[in-house]
Amino acid sequence: MKPMPHVATLSLRLVFATALLCSLLAASRAAAPAPARFEKDILAFEAADKTNPPPKDAVLFVGASNTRLWTSMALDFRGWKVINRGFGGSQLADALHFADRIVIPAAPKTIYVQSGGNDIHAGRTPEQVLADFKAFVAKVRAALPETKIHFIALPPSPLRWSQREKQREANRLVEEFVREDGALNFVDIFPHMLGDDGRPRPELYVGDNLHLSAKGYALWTSLIRWDTALKNFAKEARTNPPPADPVLFIGSSSVVRWKSLRQDFPGLPVVNRGFGGSLLADSATLAHHLVLPLRPGRIVVYAGGNDINAGRTPEHVLSAFQSFVEKVHAKQPETRITFISITPAPSRWKQVEQIKQANKLVEDFCRNNAKLQFVDAFASFLGGDGEPRAELFVEDRLHLSPAGYALWQPLVAKALDK
């Protein structure tokens, strides 16, 4: 009986991975410090796993101190079963050495590798960084062939700015390997951490100019969580370049699902940059990437409901919108920004008081700036009984139906005409 094609392919991959692992181990260990210095950290991970076994289908982060210090990881990646396997000062060779003890036993469905910067700092070459990552991939695949592996690019930092060319070369080599492999993924954080002057953005780091600040982790969170969406936007921009002076719609899934956007606003150069499930904070964090390069004359924002649903306060929603406005107007002070009120969806009716408060805070903020507008659609979504009108939502009782978008359209059009 012939083996199933999938099984045969999987077997070949296992054989190849094992052979590759053997050939890479010696090269990758060259000049690497002894891993034994991390034995205490590894024992702590193993003890924690015995007390609280890793969840099934987890997302495991392994790396150095920027991973270890990511104390907000579980909150930042809400909905993901995250495991933090960061141990400060480690190199890729250490992640490889201890994979049998702190990575493979957890059997994660996804792995993010954040390492390599300490390797370069210790004098190892970009080629050795690549060799270590190849060996890590081979080792994991030999045991967990279905696990998806992502490599987070070596980040720039003010403290190690003199090492930037070697960091860039290591990133280039790994990205090339990832592209050739086809099943790996490369998350390129490097350019997003640089300012207009081409140097690391100071606000992304704490006082040591090496480790990330809260704003740095917020940027990483958005770049990792929305990596696929960002790459899709970039691909779309290459094949269908955005128009000059566009009207940019940005926000969460209700923007993504507005399929009739061009038909609803004929004659306007609309661009859709919605990414489903996102927070208003994500739009603010990614403004440098998603908004400023397009130089929009007008922006329409719909977000904030996911923030409330994730446990963020109305004040947090206001702060995120203020951050978005500040980033846009710092570079493009004439851009007009319109905020659509957070919708009272049936599935989130229990949050209605927080939604009302968030809307009021944003409306008050908009009232004090001539470049801002607040579209108050909240009451229009309520029926005579004071509850959400079912016909304005699809079956999930969260997202808008065609009738819901038809309600939005004239309100937004009026704001854009002002």
Coordinates of C-alpha atoms in Angstrom, one line a residue:
M1 CA 0.0 0.0 0.0
K2 CA 1.4 3.4 -1.0
P3 CA 1.9 6.0 1.8
M4 CA -0.4 9.0 1.8
P5 CA 1.2 11.9 0.0
H6 CA 1.1 14.1 3.1
V7 CA 2.7 11.4 5.2
A8 CA 5.4 10.8 2.6
T9 CA 6.2 14.5 2.4
L10 CA 6.2 14.7 6.2
S11 CA 8.6 11.8 6.5
L12 CA 11.0 13.4 3.9
R13 CA 10.9 16.6 5.9
L14 CA 11.7 14.8 9.1
V15 CA 14.7 13.0 7.5
F16 CA 15.9 16.3 6.0
A17 CA 15.5 18.2 9.3
T18 CA 17.4 15.5 11.2
A19 CA 20.2 15.5 8.7
L20 CA 20.4 19.3 8.6
L21 CA 20.4 19.5 12.4
C22 CA 23.4 17.2 12.7
S23 CA 25.3 19.2 10.1
L24 CA 24.5 22.6 11.7
L25 CA 25.1 21.8 15.4
A26 CA 28.9 21.9 15.3
A27 CA 29.0 25.1 13.3
S28 CA 26.4 26.9 15.4
R29 CA 28.2 26.1 18.6
A30 CA 31.4 27.6 17.4
A31 CA 32.5 30.5 19.7
A32 CA 29.2 30.4 21.6
P33 CA 29.4 30.7 25.4
A34 CA 28.6 27.7 27.6
P35 CA 24.8 27.4 28.0
A36 CA 25.2 26.1 31.6
R37 CA 25.1 29.6 32.9
F38 CA 21.3 29.6 32.4
E39 CA 20.7 26.3 34.2
K40 CA 18.9 28.1 37.1
D41 CA 16.5 29.8 34.6
I42 CA 15.8 26.6 32.8
L43 CA 15.1 24.7 36.1
A44 CA 12.6 27.4 37.0
F45 CA 10.8 27.0 33.7
E46 CA 10.7 23.2 34.2
A47 CA 9.4 23.6 37.7
A48 CA 6.7 26.0 36.6
D49 CA 5.6 23.6 33.9
K50 CA 5.1 20.8 36.4
T51 CA 3.0 23.1 38.6
N52 CA 1.1 24.6 35.7
P53 CA 1.4 22.5 32.6
P54 CA 1.5 24.4 29.3
P55 CA -1.8 24.8 27.5
K56 CA -2.6 23.0 24.3
D57 CA -2.0 25.0 21.1
A58 CA 0.1 27.6 22.9
V59 CA 2.1 30.4 21.3
L60 CA 5.6 30.3 22.8
F61 CA 8.0 33.2 22.8
V62 CA 11.7 32.3 23.3
G63 CA 14.5 34.7 23.4
A64 CA 16.6 37.1 25.5
S65 CA 15.8 39.9 27.9
N66 CA 13.3 41.8 25.8
T67 CA 11.2 38.6 25.9
R68 CA 11.9 38.0 29.6
L69 CA 10.9 41.5 30.5
W70 CA 7.7 41.4 28.5
T71 CA 5.5 41.2 31.6
S72 CA 2.4 42.4 29.8
M73 CA 2.6 39.7 27.2
A74 CA -0.6 37.8 28.2
L75 CA -2.6 41.0 28.2
D76 CA -1.1 42.3 25.0
F77 CA -1.9 39.0 23.1
R78 CA -5.4 38.6 24.5
G79 CA -6.9 35.5 23.1
W80 CA -3.6 33.8 22.6
K81 CA -2.3 31.1 25.0
V82 CA 1.1 32.6 25.4
I83 CA 4.1 31.1 27.1
N84 CA 7.1 33.3 27.9
R85 CA 10.5 31.5 27.6
G86 CA 12.7 34.5 27.7
F87 CA 16.0 34.3 29.7
G88 CA 18.1 37.5 29.8
G89 CA 21.5 37.6 28.2
S90 CA 20.9 34.5 26.1
Q91 CA 21.9 33.9 22.5
L92 CA 20.4 31.8 19.8
A93 CA 22.7 29.0 20.6
D94 CA 21.2 28.9 24.1
A95 CA 17.6 28.7 22.7
L96 CA 18.9 25.8 20.5
H97 CA 20.6 24.0 23.4
F98 CA 17.6 24.2 25.7
A99 CA 14.9 23.6 23.1
D100 CA 14.5 20.0 24.3
R101 CA 13.7 21.2 27.8
I102 CA 11.7 24.5 27.5
V103 CA 10.3 24.5 23.9
I104 CA 9.6 21.1 22.5
P105 CA 7.9 19.6 25.7
A106 CA 5.3 22.4 25.5
A107 CA 4.4 21.3 22.0
P108 CA 3.3 24.9 21.0
K109 CA 1.4 25.4 17.7
T110 CA 3.4 28.6 17.1
I111 CA 6.9 29.8 18.2
Y112 CA 8.3 33.3 18.0
V113 CA 12.1 33.5 18.2
Q114 CA 13.4 36.8 19.5
S115 CA 17.2 36.4 19.7
G116 CA 20.4 37.3 17.9
G117 CA 21.2 40.7 19.2
N118 CA 23.3 39.4 22.1
D119 CA 25.1 37.2 19.6
I120 CA 26.2 40.2 17.5
H121 CA 27.1 42.1 20.6
A122 CA 29.3 39.2 21.8
G123 CA 31.2 39.2 18.5
R124 CA 29.5 36.5 16.7
T125 CA 28.9 37.0 13.0
P126 CA 25.6 37.3 11.1
E127 CA 26.4 34.0 9.4
Q128 CA 26.6 32.4 12.9
V129 CA 23.2 33.9 13.8
L130 CA 21.8 32.3 10.6
A131 CA 23.4 29.0 11.4
D132 CA 22.0 28.9 14.9
F133 CA 18.5 29.8 13.6
K134 CA 18.7 27.1 11.0
A135 CA 19.7 24.5 13.6
F136 CA 16.9 25.7 15.9
V137 CA 14.4 25.2 13.1
A138 CA 15.7 21.8 12.2
K139 CA 15.6 20.7 15.9
V140 CA 12.1 21.8 16.4
R141 CA 10.8 20.4 13.1
A142 CA 12.3 17.0 13.9
A143 CA 10.0 16.9 17.0
L144 CA 7.2 19.2 16.0
P145 CA 6.9 19.2 12.2
E146 CA 3.5 21.1 12.2
T147 CA 4.6 23.9 14.5
K148 CA 4.8 27.4 12.8
I149 CA 8.1 29.2 13.5
H150 CA 8.4 33.0 13.3
F151 CA 11.6 35.0 13.6
I152 CA 11.4 38.5 15.1
A153 CA 14.1 40.6 13.5
L154 CA 17.1 41.8 15.5
P155 CA 16.0 45.2 16.8
P156 CA 18.0 48.4 16.7
S157 CA 18.8 50.2 19.9
P158 CA 20.6 53.5 20.8
L159 CA 23.1 51.6 23.0
R160 CA 24.1 49.2 20.2
W161 CA 23.7 51.6 17.3
S162 CA 27.3 50.9 16.2
Q163 CA 26.3 47.3 15.6
R164 CA 23.5 48.2 13.2
E165 CA 25.1 47.0 10.0
K166 CA 25.8 43.6 11.4
Q167 CA 22.3 43.5 12.8
R168 CA 20.9 44.4 9.4
E169 CA 23.0 41.7 7.7
A170 CA 21.9 39.1 10.2
N171 CA 18.3 40.1 9.5
R172 CA 18.8 40.0 5.8
L173 CA 20.3 36.5 5.9
V174 CA 17.5 35.1 8.1
E175 CA 14.8 36.8 6.0
E176 CA 16.3 35.2 2.9
F177 CA 16.4 31.8 4.5
V178 CA 12.8 32.3 5.6
R179 CA 11.7 33.2 2.1
E180 CA 13.4 30.2 0.6
D181 CA 12.0 27.9 3.2
G182 CA 8.4 28.9 2.5
A183 CA 6.9 27.7 5.8
L184 CA 8.7 30.1 8.1
N185 CA 7.8 33.8 8.8
F186 CA 10.0 36.8 9.4
V187 CA 8.6 39.7 11.4
D188 CA 10.5 42.8 10.4
I189 CA 10.4 45.2 13.3
F190 CA 13.7 47.0 12.5
P191 CA 12.5 49.8 10.2
H192 CA 9.5 50.6 12.4
M193 CA 11.7 51.3 15.4
L194 CA 13.5 54.1 13.5
G195 CA 12.4 57.7 13.4
D196 CA 12.5 60.2 10.6
D197 CA 16.2 60.8 11.2
G198 CA 16.9 57.1 10.6
R199 CA 17.9 56.5 14.2
P200 CA 16.1 54.5 17.0
R201 CA 13.1 56.3 18.3
P202 CA 14.0 57.2 21.9
E203 CA 10.5 56.7 23.3
L204 CA 10.6 53.0 22.5
Y205 CA 13.4 52.3 25.1
V206 CA 13.9 52.6 28.9
G207 CA 16.7 54.5 30.5
D208 CA 19.4 51.9 29.5
N209 CA 18.7 52.6 25.8
L210 CA 18.6 48.9 25.1
H211 CA 15.5 47.4 26.6
L212 CA 12.0 48.2 25.5
S213 CA 9.6 50.7 27.1
A214 CA 5.9 50.3 27.3
K215 CA 5.6 52.1 24.0
G216 CA 8.2 49.7 22.5
Y217 CA 6.3 46.7 23.6
A218 CA 3.1 48.2 22.2
L219 CA 4.8 48.6 18.9
W220 CA 6.1 45.0 18.9
T221 CA 2.6 43.7 19.9
S222 CA 1.0 45.5 17.0
L223 CA 3.7 44.4 14.5
I224 CA 3.5 40.8 15.6
R225 CA -0.3 40.5 16.0
W226 CA -1.1 42.2 12.7
D227 CA 1.9 41.0 10.7
T228 CA -0.2 39.3 8.1
A229 CA -2.5 42.2 7.6
L230 CA 0.4 44.6 7.3
K231 CA 2.0 42.4 4.7
N232 CA -1.3 42.2 2.8
F233 CA -1.5 46.0 2.8
A234 CA 2.0 46.3 1.5
K235 CA 1.3 43.8 -1.3
E236 CA -1.9 45.6 -2.2
A237 CA 0.0 48.9 -2.3
R238 CA 2.5 47.4 -4.7
T239 CA -0.1 46.0 -7.1
N240 CA -2.6 48.9 -6.7
P241 CA -0.8 52.0 -5.6
P242 CA -3.0 54.2 -3.4
P243 CA -4.2 57.5 -4.8
A244 CA -2.8 60.9 -3.9
D245 CA -4.5 62.7 -1.0
P246 CA -6.7 59.8 -0.1
V247 CA -9.6 59.6 2.3
L248 CA -8.3 56.9 4.6
F249 CA -10.7 54.7 6.6
I250 CA -8.9 52.9 9.4
G251 CA -10.0 50.8 12.4
S252 CA -11.4 47.4 13.3
S253 CA -13.5 44.8 11.6
S254 CA -16.4 47.0 10.8
V255 CA -14.1 49.0 8.6
V256 CA -12.7 45.8 7.0
R257 CA -16.2 44.6 6.2
W258 CA -17.3 47.8 4.6
K259 CA -17.1 46.2 1.1
S260 CA -19.3 48.9 -0.5
L261 CA -16.9 51.7 0.6
R262 CA -16.0 52.9 -2.9
Q263 CA -19.6 52.7 -4.1
D264 CA -20.9 54.6 -1.0
F265 CA -18.4 57.5 -1.5
P266 CA -18.3 57.9 -5.3
G267 CA -15.7 60.4 -6.5
L268 CA -13.7 60.2 -3.3
P269 CA -10.2 58.5 -3.4
V270 CA -11.0 56.1 -0.5
V271 CA -8.5 53.7 0.9
N272 CA -9.5 51.0 3.4
R273 CA -6.9 50.2 6.1
G274 CA -9.2 48.2 8.5
F275 CA -7.8 45.2 10.3
G276 CA -10.2 43.0 12.1
G277 CA -10.0 42.6 15.9
S278 CA -7.7 45.6 16.3
L279 CA -7.8 48.0 19.1
L280 CA -7.9 51.8 18.7
A281 CA -4.4 51.6 20.3
D282 CA -3.2 49.5 17.4
S283 CA -4.2 52.2 14.9
A284 CA -2.3 54.7 17.0
T285 CA 0.7 52.5 17.4
L286 CA 0.8 51.8 13.6
A287 CA 0.1 55.3 12.4
H288 CA 3.7 55.7 11.4
H289 CA 3.3 52.7 9.0
L290 CA -0.3 52.7 7.9
V291 CA -1.3 56.4 7.9
L292 CA 1.6 58.8 7.5
P293 CA 3.1 57.3 4.3
L294 CA -0.2 57.8 2.5
R295 CA -0.4 61.5 3.4
P296 CA -4.2 61.5 3.6
G297 CA -6.1 64.7 3.6
R298 CA -9.0 63.1 5.5
I299 CA -9.2 60.2 7.9
V300 CA -12.2 58.3 9.2
V301 CA -11.6 56.2 12.3
Y302 CA -13.9 53.5 13.7
A303 CA -12.4 51.7 16.6
G304 CA -12.7 51.5 20.4
G305 CA -15.3 48.8 20.8
N306 CA -12.7 46.1 21.0
D307 CA -10.7 48.1 23.5
I308 CA -13.8 48.2 25.8
N309 CA -14.4 44.5 25.2
A310 CA -10.8 43.7 26.2
G311 CA -11.3 45.4 29.5
R312 CA -9.8 48.8 28.7
T313 CA -11.4 51.8 30.2
P314 CA -13.2 54.7 28.4
E315 CA -10.2 56.8 29.5
H316 CA -7.9 54.4 27.7
V317 CA -10.0 54.7 24.5
L318 CA -9.7 58.5 24.7
S319 CA -5.9 58.3 25.3
A320 CA -5.5 56.0 22.3
F321 CA -7.4 58.4 20.1
Q322 CA -5.5 61.4 21.4
S323 CA -2.2 59.5 20.6
F324 CA -3.5 58.8 17.1
V325 CA -4.3 62.4 16.5
E326 CA -1.0 63.6 18.0
K327 CA 1.0 61.3 15.7
V328 CA -0.9 62.3 12.6
H329 CA -1.0 66.1 13.3
A330 CA 2.7 66.2 14.3
K331 CA 3.5 65.4 10.7
Q332 CA 0.4 66.4 8.8
P333 CA -1.3 69.2 10.9
E334 CA -4.0 70.0 8.2
T335 CA -5.4 66.4 8.0
R336 CA -9.0 66.3 9.1
I337 CA -9.9 63.3 11.3
T338 CA -13.4 62.0 11.8
F339 CA -14.3 59.6 14.6
I340 CA -17.4 57.4 14.2
S341 CA -19.0 56.7 17.6
I342 CA -18.7 53.2 19.0
T343 CA -21.7 51.2 18.0
P344 CA -24.1 49.7 20.7
A345 CA -24.0 46.1 19.4
P346 CA -26.4 43.6 20.8
S347 CA -23.6 41.1 21.6
R348 CA -21.9 43.8 23.7
W349 CA -25.0 45.5 25.2
K350 CA -23.7 44.8 28.7
Q351 CA -20.9 47.2 28.0
V352 CA -23.2 50.0 26.9
E353 CA -22.5 52.4 29.8
Q354 CA -18.7 52.2 29.1
I355 CA -19.4 52.7 25.4
K356 CA -21.4 55.8 26.1
Q357 CA -18.7 57.2 28.4
A358 CA -16.0 56.5 25.8
N359 CA -18.1 58.2 23.1
K360 CA -18.6 61.3 25.3
L361 CA -15.0 61.6 26.1
V362 CA -14.0 61.4 22.5
E363 CA -16.8 63.8 21.4
D364 CA -15.7 66.4 24.0
F365 CA -12.1 66.1 22.8
C366 CA -13.1 66.6 19.2
R367 CA -15.2 69.6 20.1
N368 CA -12.0 71.5 21.1
N369 CA -10.1 71.0 17.8
A370 CA -11.3 72.4 14.4
K371 CA -9.6 69.5 12.6
L372 CA -11.5 66.9 14.4
Q373 CA -15.1 65.7 13.9
F374 CA -17.3 63.3 15.9
V375 CA -20.0 61.4 14.0
D376 CA -22.7 60.5 16.6
A377 CA -24.5 57.5 15.2
F378 CA -25.2 55.9 18.6
A379 CA -28.8 56.8 19.0
S380 CA -29.6 55.9 15.4
F381 CA -28.8 52.3 16.2
L382 CA -31.4 52.1 18.9
G383 CA -35.1 51.3 18.5
G384 CA -38.1 52.6 20.2
D385 CA -37.5 50.3 23.1
G386 CA -34.0 51.8 23.7
E387 CA -32.2 48.7 22.6
P388 CA -30.1 47.9 19.4
R389 CA -32.1 47.5 16.2
A390 CA -31.5 43.9 15.2
E391 CA -31.8 44.6 11.4
L392 CA -28.7 46.8 11.6
F393 CA -26.5 43.8 12.5
V394 CA -25.6 40.4 11.0
E395 CA -26.2 37.1 12.7
D396 CA -23.2 37.5 15.1
R397 CA -25.0 40.5 16.6
L398 CA -21.8 42.5 16.5
H399 CA -20.9 43.5 12.9
L400 CA -23.0 45.7 10.7
S401 CA -25.5 44.5 8.1
P402 CA -25.9 46.4 4.8
A403 CA -28.6 48.3 6.5
G404 CA -26.1 49.3 9.2
Y405 CA -23.6 50.6 6.7
A406 CA -26.5 52.4 4.9
L407 CA -27.2 54.2 8.2
W408 CA -23.5 55.2 8.6
Q409 CA -23.0 56.4 5.0
P410 CA -24.9 59.7 5.0
L411 CA -23.6 60.6 8.4
V412 CA -20.0 60.1 7.4
A413 CA -20.5 61.7 4.0
K414 CA -21.9 64.8 5.7
A415 CA -18.8 65.0 7.9
L416 CA -16.5 64.6 4.9
D417 CA -18.2 67.4 3.0
K418 CA -17.6 69.9 5.8

